[in-house]
Amino acid sequence: MNYDPIEPVAAISRFGNITRIEDARIEEVSCPFSPESILISYPITQAAQETQRQRLQLNVNRNTVILNPFGQSVSICSLRPGMLVNAVVSSGMTRSIPPQTSAFVIVVQGGFRPYASMVTVSRILYYDPVNRLLYTGRPGDSSSQMVFAVTNATSIIDRSGRPGNVSLLRPGQQVRVTHADFQTASIPPQTTAFRIRLL
């Protein structure tokens, strides 16, 4: 992981049911798998002024707002280990190790680098609304198939160029998908969709 040489001291503040965490480091990112989450860590001072790192899993859902340093909405798949983030989360946490909580807002503070994109033109096999996954390719031909994670930051455009939503995604339709240039090693491979345009 590429951390800055100087370790910032995280600031934790609680306001009722909301906790604000500043200058935390991302350790792991779970994407495009469901449920989506990120594992962060931040230094805390224990007895005798000993500093240890506290780890916390932030669970991300469709209502979570993720912003890059420029205030633009980005997908969880744009996040990488080593990035510095501020987060507003629920004060209610599980007793698991590491503890888990729901993330309301995640704002990248440093280490953000835009990732390259690719374009794939294919036909929709089906859309899984529960896991928010778009399956494309030819039926029965796994080598032609690809699975795209549809996130809050994914834009969906109809044939007329107007913004739409997942209700537009129907089997048999041809789509042009702008997506991340990385993918899982699964069959079919999975990656994150940035933009879906119906053709």
CSV table of N, CA and C in Angstrom, one decimal, residues 91-166:
chain,number,residue,atom,x,y,z
A,91,SER,N,-23.4,5.9,14.2
A,91,SER,CA,-22.8,5.7,15.5
A,91,SER,C,-23.0,4.2,16.0
A,92,GLY,N,-24.1,3.6,15.4
A,92,GLY,CA,-24.4,2.2,15.8
A,92,GLY,C,-23.4,1.3,15.1
A,93,MET,N,-22.6,0.5,15.9
A,93,MET,CA,-21.6,-0.3,15.3
A,93,MET,C,-21.8,-1.8,15.8
A,94,THR,N,-21.5,-2.8,15.0
A,94,THR,CA,-21.6,-4.1,15.4
A,94,THR,C,-20.4,-4.4,16.4
A,95,ARG,N,-20.5,-5.6,17.1
A,95,ARG,CA,-19.4,-6.0,18.0
A,95,ARG,C,-18.4,-7.0,17.3
A,96,SER,N,-18.5,-7.0,16.0
A,96,SER,CA,-17.6,-7.9,15.3
A,96,SER,C,-16.2,-7.4,15.2
A,97,ILE,N,-15.3,-8.2,14.7
A,97,ILE,CA,-13.9,-7.7,14.5
A,97,ILE,C,-13.6,-7.8,13.0
A,98,PRO,N,-13.4,-6.7,12.3
A,98,PRO,CA,-13.5,-5.4,12.8
A,98,PRO,C,-15.0,-5.0,13.0
A,99,PRO,N,-15.3,-4.0,13.8
A,99,PRO,CA,-16.7,-3.5,13.8
A,99,PRO,C,-17.2,-3.0,12.5
A,100,GLN,N,-18.5,-3.1,12.3
A,100,GLN,CA,-19.1,-2.6,11.0
A,100,GLN,C,-20.2,-1.5,11.3
A,101,THR,N,-20.3,-0.6,10.4
A,101,THR,CA,-21.4,0.4,10.5
A,101,THR,C,-21.7,0.9,9.1
A,102,SER,N,-22.8,1.6,9.0
A,102,SER,CA,-23.3,2.1,7.7
A,102,SER,C,-22.7,3.5,7.4
A,103,ALA,N,-22.2,3.6,6.2
A,103,ALA,CA,-21.6,4.9,5.7
A,103,ALA,C,-22.7,5.8,5.1
A,104,PHE,N,-22.8,7.0,5.5
A,104,PHE,CA,-23.7,8.0,4.9
A,104,PHE,C,-22.9,8.8,3.8
A,105,VAL,N,-21.8,9.3,4.1
A,105,VAL,CA,-21.0,10.1,3.2
A,105,VAL,C,-19.5,9.7,3.3
A,106,ILE,N,-18.8,9.5,2.2
A,106,ILE,CA,-17.4,9.3,2.1
A,106,ILE,C,-16.8,10.3,1.2
A,107,VAL,N,-15.8,11.0,1.6
A,107,VAL,CA,-15.2,12.0,0.8
A,107,VAL,C,-13.7,11.8,0.7
A,108,VAL,N,-13.2,11.5,-0.5
A,108,VAL,CA,-11.8,11.3,-0.7
A,108,VAL,C,-11.0,12.6,-0.5
A,109,GLN,N,-9.9,12.6,0.4
A,109,GLN,CA,-9.1,13.7,0.6
A,109,GLN,C,-7.8,13.7,-0.1
A,110,GLY,N,-7.3,12.5,-0.3
A,110,GLY,CA,-6.0,12.5,-0.9
A,110,GLY,C,-5.7,11.1,-1.5
A,111,GLY,N,-4.8,11.0,-2.5
A,111,GLY,CA,-4.5,9.8,-3.1
A,111,GLY,C,-5.4,9.4,-4.3
A,112,PHE,N,-6.4,10.3,-4.6
A,112,PHE,CA,-7.3,9.9,-5.7
A,112,PHE,C,-6.7,10.1,-7.1
A,113,ARG,N,-6.8,9.0,-7.9
A,113,ARG,CA,-6.4,9.1,-9.2
A,113,ARG,C,-7.5,8.6,-10.1
A,114,PRO,N,-7.9,9.3,-11.1
A,114,PRO,CA,-8.9,8.8,-12.0
A,114,PRO,C,-8.4,7.6,-12.7
A,115,TYR,N,-9.3,6.6,-12.9
A,115,TYR,CA,-8.9,5.4,-13.6
A,115,TYR,C,-9.4,5.4,-15.0
A,116,ALA,N,-8.6,4.7,-15.8
A,116,ALA,CA,-8.9,4.7,-17.3
A,116,ALA,C,-10.2,3.9,-17.5
A,117,SER,N,-10.8,4.2,-18.6
A,117,SER,CA,-12.1,3.5,-18.9
A,117,SER,C,-12.0,2.8,-20.3
A,118,MET,N,-12.9,1.9,-20.5
A,118,MET,CA,-13.0,1.2,-21.8
A,118,MET,C,-14.4,1.2,-22.2
A,119,VAL,N,-14.7,0.8,-23.4
A,119,VAL,CA,-16.1,0.8,-23.9
A,119,VAL,C,-16.4,-0.6,-24.5
A,120,THR,N,-17.5,-1.1,-24.1
A,120,THR,CA,-18.0,-2.4,-24.6
A,120,THR,C,-19.4,-2.2,-25.2
A,121,VAL,N,-19.6,-2.7,-26.4
A,121,VAL,CA,-20.9,-2.7,-27.1
A,121,VAL,C,-21.4,-4.2,-27.1
A,122,SER,N,-22.6,-4.4,-26.5
A,122,SER,CA,-23.1,-5.7,-26.4
A,122,SER,C,-24.6,-5.7,-26.2
A,123,ARG,N,-25.2,-6.9,-26.1
A,123,ARG,CA,-26.7,-7.0,-25.8
A,123,ARG,C,-26.9,-7.4,-24.4
A,124,ILE,N,-28.0,-6.8,-23.8
A,124,ILE,CA,-28.4,-7.2,-22.5
A,124,ILE,C,-28.9,-8.6,-22.4
A,125,LEU,N,-28.4,-9.4,-21.5
A,125,LEU,CA,-29.0,-10.7,-21.2
A,125,LEU,C,-30.1,-10.5,-20.2
A,126,TYR,N,-29.8,-9.9,-19.0
A,126,TYR,CA,-30.7,-9.5,-18.0
A,126,TYR,C,-30.1,-8.6,-17.0
A,127,TYR,N,-31.0,-7.9,-16.2
A,127,TYR,CA,-30.5,-7.0,-15.2
A,127,TYR,C,-31.0,-7.6,-13.8
A,128,ASP,N,-30.0,-7.8,-12.9
A,128,ASP,CA,-30.3,-8.3,-11.6
A,128,ASP,C,-30.5,-7.1,-10.6
A,129,PRO,N,-31.8,-6.7,-10.3
A,129,PRO,CA,-32.0,-5.5,-9.5
A,129,PRO,C,-31.6,-5.7,-8.0
A,130,VAL,N,-31.5,-6.9,-7.5
A,130,VAL,CA,-31.1,-7.1,-6.1
A,130,VAL,C,-29.7,-6.8,-5.9
A,131,ASN,N,-28.8,-7.4,-6.8
A,131,ASN,CA,-27.4,-7.1,-6.7
A,131,ASN,C,-26.9,-6.0,-7.6
A,132,ARG,N,-27.8,-5.4,-8.3
A,132,ARG,CA,-27.5,-4.3,-9.2
A,132,ARG,C,-26.4,-4.6,-10.2
A,133,LEU,N,-26.6,-5.8,-10.9
A,133,LEU,CA,-25.7,-6.3,-11.9
A,133,LEU,C,-26.3,-6.4,-13.2
A,134,LEU,N,-25.6,-5.9,-14.3
A,134,LEU,CA,-26.1,-6.0,-15.7
A,134,LEU,C,-25.3,-7.0,-16.4
A,135,TYR,N,-26.0,-8.1,-16.9
A,135,TYR,CA,-25.4,-9.2,-17.6
A,135,TYR,C,-25.5,-8.9,-19.1
A,136,THR,N,-24.4,-9.0,-19.8
A,136,THR,CA,-24.5,-8.8,-21.3
A,136,THR,C,-23.7,-9.9,-22.0
A,137,GLY,N,-24.0,-10.0,-23.3
A,137,GLY,CA,-23.3,-11.0,-24.1
A,137,GLY,C,-24.3,-11.9,-24.9
A,138,ARG,N,-23.8,-13.0,-25.4
A,138,ARG,CA,-24.7,-13.9,-26.1
A,138,ARG,C,-25.1,-15.1,-25.2
A,139,PRO,N,-26.4,-15.5,-25.2
A,139,PRO,CA,-26.8,-16.6,-24.3
A,139,PRO,C,-26.1,-17.8,-24.6
A,140,GLY,N,-25.6,-18.5,-23.6
A,140,GLY,CA,-24.9,-19.8,-23.7
A,140,GLY,C,-23.5,-19.7,-24.2
A,141,ASP,N,-23.0,-18.5,-24.4
A,141,ASP,CA,-21.6,-18.3,-24.8
A,141,ASP,C,-20.9,-17.4,-23.7
A,142,SER,N,-20.3,-18.1,-22.7
A,142,SER,CA,-19.7,-17.4,-21.6
A,142,SER,C,-18.5,-16.5,-22.0
A,143,SER,N,-17.8,-16.9,-23.1
A,143,SER,CA,-16.7,-16.1,-23.5
A,143,SER,C,-17.1,-14.7,-24.1
A,144,SER,N,-18.4,-14.5,-24.4
A,144,SER,CA,-18.9,-13.3,-24.9
A,144,SER,C,-19.5,-12.4,-23.8
A,145,GLN,N,-19.7,-13.0,-22.6
A,145,GLN,CA,-20.5,-12.4,-21.6
A,145,GLN,C,-19.6,-11.5,-20.6
A,146,MET,N,-20.2,-10.5,-20.1
A,146,MET,CA,-19.6,-9.6,-19.1
A,146,MET,C,-20.7,-9.1,-18.2
A,147,VAL,N,-20.3,-8.9,-16.9
A,147,VAL,CA,-21.2,-8.5,-15.9
A,147,VAL,C,-20.7,-7.1,-15.4
A,148,PHE,N,-21.7,-6.1,-15.4
A,148,PHE,CA,-21.3,-4.8,-15.0
A,148,PHE,C,-22.1,-4.4,-13.7
A,149,ALA,N,-21.3,-3.9,-12.7
A,149,ALA,CA,-21.9,-3.4,-11.5
A,149,ALA,C,-22.5,-2.0,-11.8
A,150,VAL,N,-23.8,-1.8,-11.5
A,150,VAL,CA,-24.4,-0.5,-11.7
A,150,VAL,C,-24.5,0.2,-10.3
A,151,THR,N,-23.7,1.3,-10.2
A,151,THR,CA,-23.6,2.0,-8.9
A,151,THR,C,-24.5,3.2,-8.9
A,152,ASN,N,-24.4,4.0,-7.8
A,152,ASN,CA,-25.1,5.3,-7.7
A,152,ASN,C,-24.5,6.3,-8.7
A,153,ALA,N,-23.3,6.1,-9.0
A,153,ALA,CA,-22.6,7.0,-9.9
A,153,ALA,C,-22.7,6.7,-11.4
A,154,THR,N,-23.3,5.5,-11.7
A,154,THR,CA,-23.5,5.1,-13.1
A,154,THR,C,-24.6,5.9,-13.8
A,155,SER,N,-24.3,6.5,-14.9
A,155,SER,CA,-25.3,7.2,-15.6
A,155,SER,C,-25.9,6.3,-16.7
A,156,ILE,N,-27.2,6.4,-16.9
A,156,ILE,CA,-28.0,5.6,-17.9
A,156,ILE,C,-28.6,6.5,-18.8
A,157,ILE,N,-28.4,6.3,-20.1
A,157,ILE,CA,-28.9,7.3,-21.1
A,157,ILE,C,-29.7,6.5,-22.1
A,158,ASP,N,-30.9,7.0,-22.5
A,158,ASP,CA,-31.8,6.3,-23.4
A,158,ASP,C,-31.3,6.6,-24.9
A,159,ARG,N,-32.1,6.1,-25.8
A,159,ARG,CA,-31.7,6.2,-27.2
A,159,ARG,C,-31.7,7.7,-27.7
A,160,SER,N,-32.5,8.5,-27.0
A,160,SER,CA,-32.6,9.9,-27.4
A,160,SER,C,-31.6,10.8,-26.7
A,161,GLY,N,-30.7,10.2,-25.9
A,161,GLY,CA,-29.7,10.9,-25.2
A,161,GLY,C,-30.2,11.5,-23.9
A,162,ARG,N,-31.4,11.1,-23.4
A,162,ARG,CA,-31.9,11.6,-22.2
A,162,ARG,C,-31.5,10.7,-21.0
A,163,PRO,N,-31.3,11.3,-19.8
A,163,PRO,CA,-31.0,10.5,-18.6
A,163,PRO,C,-32.1,9.6,-18.3
A,164,GLY,N,-31.8,8.4,-17.9
A,164,GLY,CA,-32.9,7.4,-17.5
A,164,GLY,C,-32.5,6.7,-16.2
A,165,ASN,N,-33.1,5.5,-16.0
A,165,ASN,CA,-32.8,4.7,-14.8
A,165,ASN,C,-32.8,3.3,-15.2
A,166,VAL,N,-32.6,2.4,-14.3
A,166,VAL,CA,-32.4,0.9,-14.6
A,166,VAL,C,-33.7,0.3,-15.2
